XYZ file of C-alpha atoms in Angstrom:
612
model
C -21.258 17.536 24.502
C -21.590 13.851 24.434
C -18.888 10.890 24.733
C -18.403 9.023 21.283
C -18.996 6.140 23.225
C -17.926 4.100 19.978
C -14.994 2.389 19.004
C -14.089 -0.358 16.328
C -12.202 -3.850 17.033
C -10.164 -5.431 14.423
C -9.799 -8.828 14.299
C -6.720 -10.775 12.416
C -5.022 -13.551 12.131
C -3.823 -17.037 10.578
C -6.082 -19.349 8.675
C -7.184 -22.152 11.695
C -6.829 -19.401 14.402
C -10.204 -19.299 15.390
C -11.291 -15.301 14.581
C -14.586 -16.056 13.163
C -15.845 -18.761 15.643
C -14.344 -16.445 18.865
C -16.232 -13.322 17.374
C -18.991 -14.865 17.288
C -19.127 -16.336 20.557
C -18.841 -13.036 21.549
C -21.993 -11.714 19.537
C -23.343 -15.113 21.600
C -22.848 -14.170 24.363
C -22.607 -17.763 25.162
C -24.816 -19.987 23.221
C -24.254 -23.474 21.440
C -21.956 -22.580 18.420
C -22.285 -25.979 16.146
C -23.678 -24.032 12.973
C -21.141 -22.098 13.028
C -18.384 -25.810 12.953
C -15.396 -25.070 9.779
C -16.756 -21.839 8.523
C -14.008 -19.378 7.571
C -14.681 -15.299 6.297
C -15.210 -14.912 3.103
C -12.818 -11.267 2.991
C -14.166 -9.092 5.942
C -17.422 -9.654 7.898
C -18.604 -6.136 9.813
C -20.669 -6.505 13.066
C -22.258 -4.446 15.592
C -22.849 -5.064 19.528
C -23.355 -3.700 22.543
C -21.874 -4.032 25.309
C -22.223 -1.656 28.714
C -19.262 -0.295 30.063
C -17.843 1.281 33.206
C -21.855 2.412 33.595
C -22.058 3.175 29.650
C -23.686 1.219 26.643
C -20.707 1.603 24.486
C -20.824 0.399 20.089
C -18.301 -2.091 19.015
C -17.835 -2.413 16.126
C -16.439 -5.367 15.231
C -14.811 -6.586 11.629
C -13.145 -10.042 11.285
C -10.174 -10.349 8.416
C -9.913 -13.147 6.640
C -6.603 -15.019 7.285
C -5.592 -15.344 3.070
C -2.215 -14.238 2.550
C -3.167 -12.968 -0.578
C -5.904 -10.393 1.328
C -3.436 -8.869 3.286
C -2.316 -6.426 0.618
C -6.113 -5.682 0.694
C -5.895 -4.573 4.379
C -3.869 -1.275 4.371
C -7.173 -0.045 2.709
C -9.706 -0.762 5.381
C -7.526 -0.370 8.856
C -6.760 2.421 10.289
C -5.564 4.306 13.632
C -6.834 4.431 16.993
C -8.403 0.955 16.998
C -7.748 -2.355 18.952
C -6.568 -5.068 16.966
C -7.433 -8.267 18.675
C -4.410 -11.073 16.565
C -4.576 -14.560 16.385
C -2.555 -16.850 17.007
C -3.290 -20.930 15.984
C -1.331 -22.447 19.561
C -0.878 -25.678 16.363
C 1.541 -23.375 14.337
C 4.395 -24.271 16.813
C 6.827 -22.137 18.108
C 4.522 -18.841 17.465
C 7.189 -15.706 17.865
C 7.886 -15.828 13.741
C 4.052 -15.501 13.208
C 3.099 -12.847 15.995
C 6.123 -10.479 15.424
C 4.981 -10.871 11.604
C 1.551 -9.422 12.508
C 2.684 -6.964 14.884
C 4.721 -5.882 12.342
C 1.824 -5.767 9.504
C -0.314 -3.750 11.601
C 2.302 -1.026 12.867
C 2.990 -0.219 9.420
C -0.228 1.542 9.158
C -1.661 1.499 12.245
C 1.285 2.483 14.615
C 1.050 2.565 18.398
C -2.585 0.958 18.161
C -3.168 -0.957 20.919
C -2.862 -5.174 20.005
C -4.209 -7.504 21.892
C -2.567 -11.266 21.150
C -4.657 -14.330 21.595
C -2.584 -17.716 21.057
C -6.348 -19.591 20.644
C -6.456 -24.084 20.785
C -4.928 -24.163 23.884
C -6.483 -27.636 23.770
C -4.451 -28.835 21.159
C -1.365 -27.796 22.046
C -1.513 -26.763 26.181
C 2.146 -25.126 25.701
C 3.742 -23.832 22.659
C 6.855 -21.864 22.369
C 6.436 -18.514 22.670
C 8.961 -15.624 23.762
C 6.024 -13.475 25.400
C 9.003 -11.858 27.425
C 10.285 -10.707 24.264
C 7.277 -9.674 22.502
C 6.492 -7.570 24.952
C 10.153 -6.111 25.295
C 10.158 -5.071 21.499
C 6.247 -4.051 20.793
C 5.109 -1.854 23.579
C 1.908 -1.866 21.497
C 0.945 -4.928 23.353
C -1.533 -4.749 26.239
C -2.343 -8.008 27.087
C -2.066 -11.961 25.852
C -4.633 -14.087 26.512
C -4.606 -17.781 26.315
C -7.624 -19.870 25.027
C -9.488 -22.277 23.235
C -12.558 -20.381 22.198
C -14.663 -23.570 21.186
C -13.647 -25.332 24.625
C -13.796 -23.913 27.166
C -16.489 -22.723 29.703
C -18.912 -19.394 28.126
C -17.995 -17.977 31.679
C -14.061 -18.345 31.106
C -14.007 -17.765 27.602
C -15.845 -14.508 28.121
C -13.200 -13.243 30.822
C -10.058 -14.042 28.943
C -11.314 -12.598 25.903
C -14.354 -10.274 26.003
C -13.118 -9.194 29.654
C -9.762 -8.252 28.138
C -11.059 -6.681 24.783
C -12.900 -4.066 27.446
C -10.085 -3.275 29.303
C -8.211 -1.703 26.517
C -11.322 -0.287 25.068
C -12.085 2.016 28.453
C -8.248 2.985 27.551
C -9.025 4.304 23.958
C -9.821 8.546 23.771
C -11.659 7.743 21.241
C -14.547 5.946 23.655
C -14.019 9.047 25.861
C -13.815 11.773 23.781
C -16.601 14.308 23.396
C -18.495 15.840 20.755
C -21.730 17.211 20.184
C -24.854 15.432 20.472
C -25.889 16.281 16.710
C -22.629 14.069 15.997
C -23.648 10.992 17.199
C -27.522 11.631 15.811
C -25.721 12.113 12.652
C -23.783 8.355 13.228
C -27.119 6.782 14.084
C -28.690 8.215 11.086
C -25.307 7.106 9.041
C -25.476 3.684 11.004
C -28.627 2.781 10.049
C -29.213 4.414 5.848
C -29.978 1.837 3.248
C -27.933 3.759 0.545
C -24.815 2.487 -0.172
C -22.941 5.834 0.022
C -23.807 9.780 0.027
C -22.875 11.844 -2.749
C -21.418 15.477 -0.691
C -25.059 17.544 -1.180
C -26.861 13.828 0.547
C -24.414 14.294 3.531
C -25.129 17.855 3.903
C -28.529 17.315 3.761
C -28.552 14.404 6.664
C -26.254 17.341 8.561
C -28.612 20.214 8.148
C -31.644 16.929 9.210
C -29.459 16.530 12.795
C -28.954 20.111 13.154
C -25.134 19.653 12.284
C -24.042 23.086 11.655
C -21.221 24.846 9.987
C -20.652 21.969 8.039
C -17.509 23.426 6.405
C -15.245 24.113 9.461
C -16.612 20.569 10.860
C -15.898 18.452 8.090
C -13.208 17.178 8.529
C -13.020 15.783 11.922
C -16.984 14.665 11.515
C -15.597 12.110 8.738
C -12.425 11.520 10.099
C -14.483 10.060 13.377
C -16.556 8.365 11.259
C -14.227 5.987 9.451
C -12.120 5.788 12.499
C -14.924 3.962 14.594
C -16.037 2.484 11.330
C -19.499 3.479 10.130
C -18.255 4.578 7.633
C -15.462 5.312 4.544
C -15.061 8.700 3.485
C -12.098 9.555 0.804
C -12.555 13.598 0.474
C -8.818 14.263 -0.065
C -8.480 13.180 -3.397
C -10.131 15.351 -5.557
C -11.297 12.071 -7.733
C -12.978 9.829 -5.124
C -14.894 13.424 -3.451
C -17.763 12.920 -4.990
C -18.687 10.065 -2.857
C -18.827 11.398 0.702
C -19.345 8.750 3.162
C -19.189 4.695 2.292
C -21.013 1.986 3.475
C -18.104 -0.479 4.461
C -20.016 -3.571 3.245
C -20.448 -2.364 -0.343
C -16.538 -1.365 -0.340
C -15.460 -4.797 0.823
C -17.523 -6.879 -1.469
C -16.214 -5.799 -4.253
C -12.584 -5.470 -3.691
C -12.851 -8.661 -2.239
C -14.744 -9.911 -5.154
C -12.038 -9.087 -7.545
C -9.024 -10.132 -5.308
C -10.844 -13.704 -4.380
C -11.867 -14.433 -8.037
C -8.835 -13.622 -9.437
C -7.668 -17.439 -10.606
C -10.866 -17.455 -12.644
C -10.911 -13.650 -14.084
C -6.966 -12.726 -13.945
C -4.168 -13.520 -15.592
C -1.014 -12.979 -14.333
C -2.028 -9.657 -12.448
C -4.009 -8.470 -15.674
C -7.899 -8.602 -15.416
C -9.380 -7.393 -18.686
C -11.506 -4.468 -18.319
C -14.416 -6.832 -19.849
C -14.184 -9.545 -17.342
C -13.383 -6.410 -14.285
C -16.961 -5.374 -15.224
C -18.642 -8.846 -15.233
C -16.898 -9.766 -11.853
C -19.009 -6.538 -10.472
C -21.870 -7.131 -12.276
C -23.220 -10.285 -13.157
C -23.719 -13.537 -11.532
C -21.411 -15.964 -13.087
C -17.747 -15.341 -14.998
C -17.261 -18.002 -17.858
C -20.140 -20.639 -16.326
C -18.489 -20.265 -13.202
C -20.113 -18.735 -9.835
C -18.643 -15.291 -8.307
C -17.853 -15.696 -4.717
C -18.727 -12.460 -3.318
C -18.848 -11.237 0.976
C -22.415 -9.532 0.115
C -23.935 -12.474 -2.326
C -26.959 -9.995 -3.772
C -24.681 -6.580 -4.513
C -24.109 -5.539 -7.578
C -22.177 -2.267 -9.318
C -22.930 0.646 -12.199
C -20.346 1.493 -14.108
C -19.618 4.942 -12.428
C -19.503 2.793 -9.724
C -16.686 0.696 -11.076
C -14.551 2.714 -11.853
C -14.936 4.930 -8.870
C -13.465 1.521 -6.452
C -10.872 1.553 -9.368
C -9.805 4.691 -8.440
C -9.824 3.838 -4.387
C -7.911 1.039 -5.705
C -5.394 3.139 -7.318
C -4.858 5.588 -4.742
C -3.154 2.751 -2.652
C -1.377 1.752 -5.457
C -2.774 -1.772 -5.212
C -3.136 -1.336 -9.457
C -2.799 0.757 -12.403
C -4.460 0.553 -15.290
C -3.317 -0.704 -18.343
C -3.131 1.358 -22.503
C -5.966 -1.453 -23.230
C -8.131 -1.326 -20.779
C -7.510 -3.587 -18.832
C -5.699 -3.708 -14.782
C -3.072 -4.743 -13.416
C -2.937 -5.451 -10.212
C 1.006 -6.921 -8.865
C -0.384 -8.867 -5.716
C -2.640 -11.241 -8.149
C 0.223 -12.130 -9.746
C 1.825 -15.874 -10.312
C 3.853 -16.657 -7.528
C 6.322 -18.527 -10.023
C 9.568 -16.815 -10.879
C 9.183 -15.592 -14.755
C 12.786 -15.869 -15.195
C 16.553 -15.679 -13.121
C 18.562 -13.063 -12.294
C 21.418 -14.569 -14.120
C 19.693 -14.267 -17.670
C 19.115 -10.711 -17.086
C 21.823 -9.198 -15.573
C 25.717 -10.175 -16.074
C 27.726 -10.869 -13.134
C 29.331 -7.622 -12.693
C 25.320 -6.101 -12.106
C 25.286 -3.715 -8.945
C 23.952 -5.529 -6.670
C 22.064 -3.959 -3.736
C 19.998 -4.915 -0.614
C 17.156 -3.176 1.878
C 17.467 -5.354 4.670
C 13.785 -5.343 6.525
C 12.428 -7.153 9.987
C 9.597 -6.935 8.326
C 8.744 -7.194 4.580
C 5.580 -7.441 3.358
C 4.660 -7.963 -0.296
C 2.971 -4.111 -0.812
C 6.319 -3.267 -1.204
C 6.953 -5.058 -4.041
C 3.743 -4.110 -5.456
C 3.595 -0.622 -5.251
C 7.032 -0.284 -6.204
C 5.587 -2.218 -10.139
C 3.480 0.146 -9.701
C 5.553 3.670 -9.294
C 7.692 2.102 -12.207
C 5.197 0.880 -14.615
C 7.316 2.578 -17.291
C 9.534 0.673 -17.281
C 7.792 -2.633 -16.338
C 9.242 -5.562 -18.552
C 5.589 -6.928 -18.870
C 6.219 -10.845 -19.881
C 8.619 -11.020 -16.224
C 7.013 -9.943 -13.307
C 5.441 -12.421 -10.396
C 4.589 -11.594 -7.331
C 7.552 -11.182 -5.852
C 9.627 -9.939 -8.366
C 9.987 -8.050 -11.845
C 12.259 -7.374 -14.477
C 12.350 -3.495 -15.308
C 13.803 -1.916 -18.448
C 14.960 1.490 -18.978
C 14.792 0.964 -23.273
C 17.094 4.626 -24.521
C 19.803 4.214 -21.448
C 20.352 0.100 -21.755
C 19.917 -0.118 -18.799
C 17.738 -2.916 -16.897
C 16.621 -3.560 -12.857
C 16.109 -7.062 -11.672
C 14.030 -7.259 -8.532
C 12.504 -9.098 -6.641
C 12.107 -10.418 -2.379
C 13.818 -13.417 -0.635
C 12.782 -13.774 2.845
C 12.686 -9.996 4.450
C 14.565 -8.624 2.216
C 14.228 -6.623 -1.397
C 17.064 -7.480 -3.606
C 18.174 -5.410 -6.550
C 20.992 -6.035 -9.936
C 21.288 -3.123 -12.079
C 22.841 -3.784 -15.007
C 23.852 -1.220 -18.019
C 24.494 -2.587 -21.291
C 25.171 0.997 -23.239
C 29.005 1.853 -21.672
C 27.637 5.430 -22.278
C 25.420 5.340 -19.476
C 26.848 3.685 -15.573
C 23.894 1.305 -13.868
C 24.190 3.823 -10.690
C 22.225 6.335 -12.489
C 19.126 3.505 -12.846
C 19.946 2.199 -9.297
C 19.333 5.899 -7.626
C 15.988 6.473 -8.581
C 14.911 3.634 -7.849
C 16.628 3.502 -4.375
C 14.347 6.445 -4.090
C 11.053 5.262 -4.803
C 11.630 2.334 -2.242
C 12.959 4.464 0.085
C 9.806 6.926 -0.267
C 7.715 3.827 -0.206
C 9.767 1.944 3.504
C 8.428 6.333 5.151
C 4.962 6.162 4.114
C 4.639 2.283 5.455
C 6.555 3.096 8.388
C 8.925 0.412 7.616
C 12.756 0.551 8.488
C 15.366 -0.996 6.798
C 19.459 -1.555 6.481
C 20.795 -1.267 3.085
C 23.849 -3.192 1.384
C 25.952 -3.321 -1.442
C 27.833 -5.879 -2.123
C 31.524 -7.145 -3.487
C 31.931 -9.556 -6.265
C 35.337 -11.726 -6.878
C 34.063 -15.352 -8.743
C 31.742 -17.040 -6.564
C 31.853 -15.202 -3.543
C 29.628 -11.733 -2.729
C 30.323 -9.941 0.580
C 28.089 -7.961 1.795
C 28.926 -4.291 3.120
C 26.247 -2.339 5.525
C 25.692 0.646 2.987
C 26.046 3.319 6.582
C 29.689 1.880 7.485
C 31.131 2.052 3.955
C 30.670 6.119 4.155
C 30.932 6.489 7.936
C 34.660 4.444 7.331
C 35.089 7.044 4.657
C 34.171 9.910 6.222
C 36.566 9.050 9.000
C 39.352 8.562 6.539
C 39.297 4.578 6.476
C 39.112 4.031 2.530
C 40.412 -0.311 3.071
C 38.555 -3.015 5.367
C 39.692 -6.558 5.484
C 36.582 -8.681 4.701
C 36.799 -11.825 6.004
C 34.290 -13.567 3.359
C 36.955 -12.086 0.242
C 39.785 -12.456 2.999
C 41.429 -9.372 1.279
C 41.326 -5.595 1.927
C 38.756 -4.580 0.290
C 38.938 -0.467 -1.238
C 35.711 1.298 -0.004
C 36.890 3.954 -2.490
C 36.095 1.745 -5.270
C 33.014 0.609 -3.797
C 31.711 3.817 -2.968
C 32.044 5.206 -7.145
C 30.595 2.020 -8.265
C 27.438 2.757 -6.863
C 27.343 6.103 -6.288
C 25.637 8.561 -8.959
C 28.815 10.782 -10.680
C 26.029 13.115 -11.804
C 25.839 15.814 -9.577
C 22.468 16.204 -6.847
C 20.818 19.368 -7.465
C 19.834 21.240 -3.829
C 16.813 23.262 -2.811
C 13.621 23.891 -3.526
C 11.014 21.786 -5.738
C 10.850 24.521 -8.369
C 14.404 25.268 -8.718
C 15.199 21.640 -9.015
C 13.358 21.465 -11.733
C 14.974 24.635 -13.078
C 17.945 23.043 -12.773
C 17.300 19.045 -13.380
C 16.454 21.061 -16.849
C 19.602 23.125 -17.063
C 21.760 19.744 -16.532
C 19.939 17.801 -19.169
C 20.351 21.192 -21.594
C 24.895 20.081 -21.288
C 23.754 15.954 -21.962
C 24.383 16.312 -25.886
C 22.126 12.381 -25.473
C 19.078 14.594 -24.923
C 20.237 16.473 -28.108
C 16.970 15.527 -30.731
C 18.811 13.272 -33.916
C 17.066 11.296 -36.358
C 17.500 8.175 -34.410
C 15.684 9.626 -31.596
C 13.262 11.919 -32.865
C 10.232 10.099 -31.641
C 11.086 9.225 -28.468
C 12.776 12.654 -27.104
C 9.374 14.017 -24.843
C 9.848 10.941 -23.007
C 13.694 10.665 -23.222
C 13.628 14.350 -21.468
C 11.046 13.902 -19.452
C 12.763 10.344 -17.762
C 15.922 12.310 -16.524
C 13.656 15.015 -15.351
C 11.939 13.103 -12.841
C 15.185 10.599 -12.269
C 16.896 14.016 -10.947
C 14.627 15.127 -8.619
C 14.065 11.611 -7.518
C 17.322 11.799 -6.254
C 17.026 15.095 -4.559
C 14.340 13.458 -2.336
C 11.088 14.151 -4.250
C 8.277 11.746 -4.988
C 8.119 11.602 -9.312
C 6.703 9.265 -11.389
C 6.505 9.989 -15.003
C 4.331 9.229 -17.759
C 1.269 8.247 -15.234
C -2.268 7.691 -15.736
C -4.897 10.448 -14.351
C -7.696 12.461 -15.640
C -8.874 11.788 -19.402
C -7.652 12.418 -22.379
C -8.446 14.860 -24.865
C -11.119 12.926 -26.345
C -12.123 12.170 -23.060
C -12.577 8.186 -23.912
C -9.623 6.955 -22.102
C -7.474 7.923 -19.117
C -4.741 10.573 -20.020
C -0.713 10.469 -20.024
C 0.978 12.837 -17.660
C 4.005 13.293 -18.494
C 5.722 13.646 -14.432
C 4.228 14.162 -11.417
C 4.895 15.360 -7.882
C 2.956 13.705 -5.377
C 3.473 13.904 -1.231
C 4.329 12.266 1.671
C 0.389 10.879 1.435
C 0.212 9.725 -2.356
C -1.935 13.164 -3.227
C -0.832 14.780 -6.588
C 1.340 18.391 -5.747
C 2.014 19.575 -8.863
C 2.128 18.328 -12.536
C 5.307 18.779 -14.769
C 3.809 19.148 -19.104
C 7.261 18.669 -20.800
C 6.969 20.409 -24.333
C 9.607 20.450 -27.308
C 8.992 24.115 -28.902
C 10.696 24.412 -32.611
C 9.380 27.322 -32.474
C 7.450 29.979 -30.482
C 2.984 29.532 -30.326
C 0.746 31.326 -27.667
C -1.645 29.197 -28.491
C 0.291 26.013 -28.687
C 0.908 26.924 -24.709
C -2.215 28.224 -24.136
C -4.326 24.898 -25.523
C -1.344 22.521 -23.085
C -2.135 24.677 -20.003
C -5.851 24.193 -20.225
C -5.091 20.032 -20.942
C -3.075 20.408 -18.112
C -5.304 21.855 -16.053
C -9.063 20.775 -17.124
C -8.288 17.046 -18.592
C -4.933 15.786 -16.272
C -6.113 17.251 -13.497
C -8.722 15.477 -11.197
C -7.474 17.026 -8.052
C -8.208 19.776 -8.799
C -4.624 21.793 -8.466
C -4.609 25.512 -8.752
C -2.256 26.946 -11.489
C 0.023 29.866 -10.430
């Protein structure tokens, strides 16, 4: 057994904060830096260095991330726990507290409790920036040290002591560095690092394991590839069945593809939509519509099956979804301008619900669009908001973000349906996203009187009613508010189902039989199956499970497009755990059922779920 002696150090921070200059100066070991002046990072730059610490050679994988805001949504795909994060703040952007909290909350959302080094750079340009160091370190225990410096002005020995010395201290505290693995694992690690292939298939990886005498492949596989990912040697998405054939990926191969899409979005995307032709041209050609394509690795191109794989990875992180015409929709690439105002979508009597975050990343809204793609009104979607519509029940939701608030407005045009029936599944989706991203949010209902709107903490509302307090004075409305009326307005009055997943599904089906709106009529005959699936999925969402209706996955009957699965249930990691197929039967036919089961298990089942 030998120590791992390897780790990943990630440089994050705002544009013009000096990340790129600093990491290159570390690697140059004090050489002149004129050649690096005014350079910035195009996406992610990955470099490897070896240093001697505590009489051992430690391999450090430095990842320098671009600071552009649009790229922050992509960070989640590449960043891992048990990694050191070095966050650069620009001393000229005074005060610094908000930017520090932004980055610390961002890191917490994908790498909870990972150690962080805060660097206040460019002190030569602002010797006394306003920064509440005691408050930041008290609120964020992950901050191991705060360094103040001027990367381009400090003498080499001062720079190295400040930055490299601080990084070294944290490296030696990382459990991964000192953990011990078989010597054959280290040999395999070096073998993988020097590979010229962009990726290895499962069989190719097994062959390399055998050549390095790494035995018991099936037993040690998970721990081995997870270690490689943590320290930055390679990526692997083996837990997703549809992505598992590419066992190990060269990080630069994947990074280049994804940042090529993002960096060229202005010339390729129309409000987040990239046509199939443009998407493939971006990854296969030198130019698009006569304009050169920017890349992290200039000469790297991708074959058709590789493009499909890369899209699969992006979809796995809920950052895009395929459209029926073959285009791909990326919510993060939408225009910034609001397409329509809330007053044009819902009435003044609409329900208004608020999720209030300490930190609200753009990913939340973008993931919500992906999760609710079935109801999205495509002409009314922008970077920070969107309009959704349940056509049959005539319910509309206007959702947007402002600062750290996610606002949800829900209205119903058909008096037969209550807007809270649409609000409830939306709340469940948002809470599931929060849980997955380690985010917490306070929740508020609102009460309106004329032009005045008062916010009421949802927990306070519930607690008062449970304590028998039904009326509470509201200073904004200047009167007592009846909490019973508010609770009735915001609460879905349909009975909530309880129990395990399958029993919940059966109960939802039973409840649906009692709803005459779901009986077949001449008006709804063409869309009845979709309406029934929506009912079931909304009931299951309210029971606390993660599910979505009409989700793309696998292949259609003719294998020419992605399949449309009625309802897909997922675990907290976003993996499929159950696929639901609804049938509208006028009679019983075993062949028809067998055909549907075959389609379900073969065509629509990319993750290989078993039947039973």
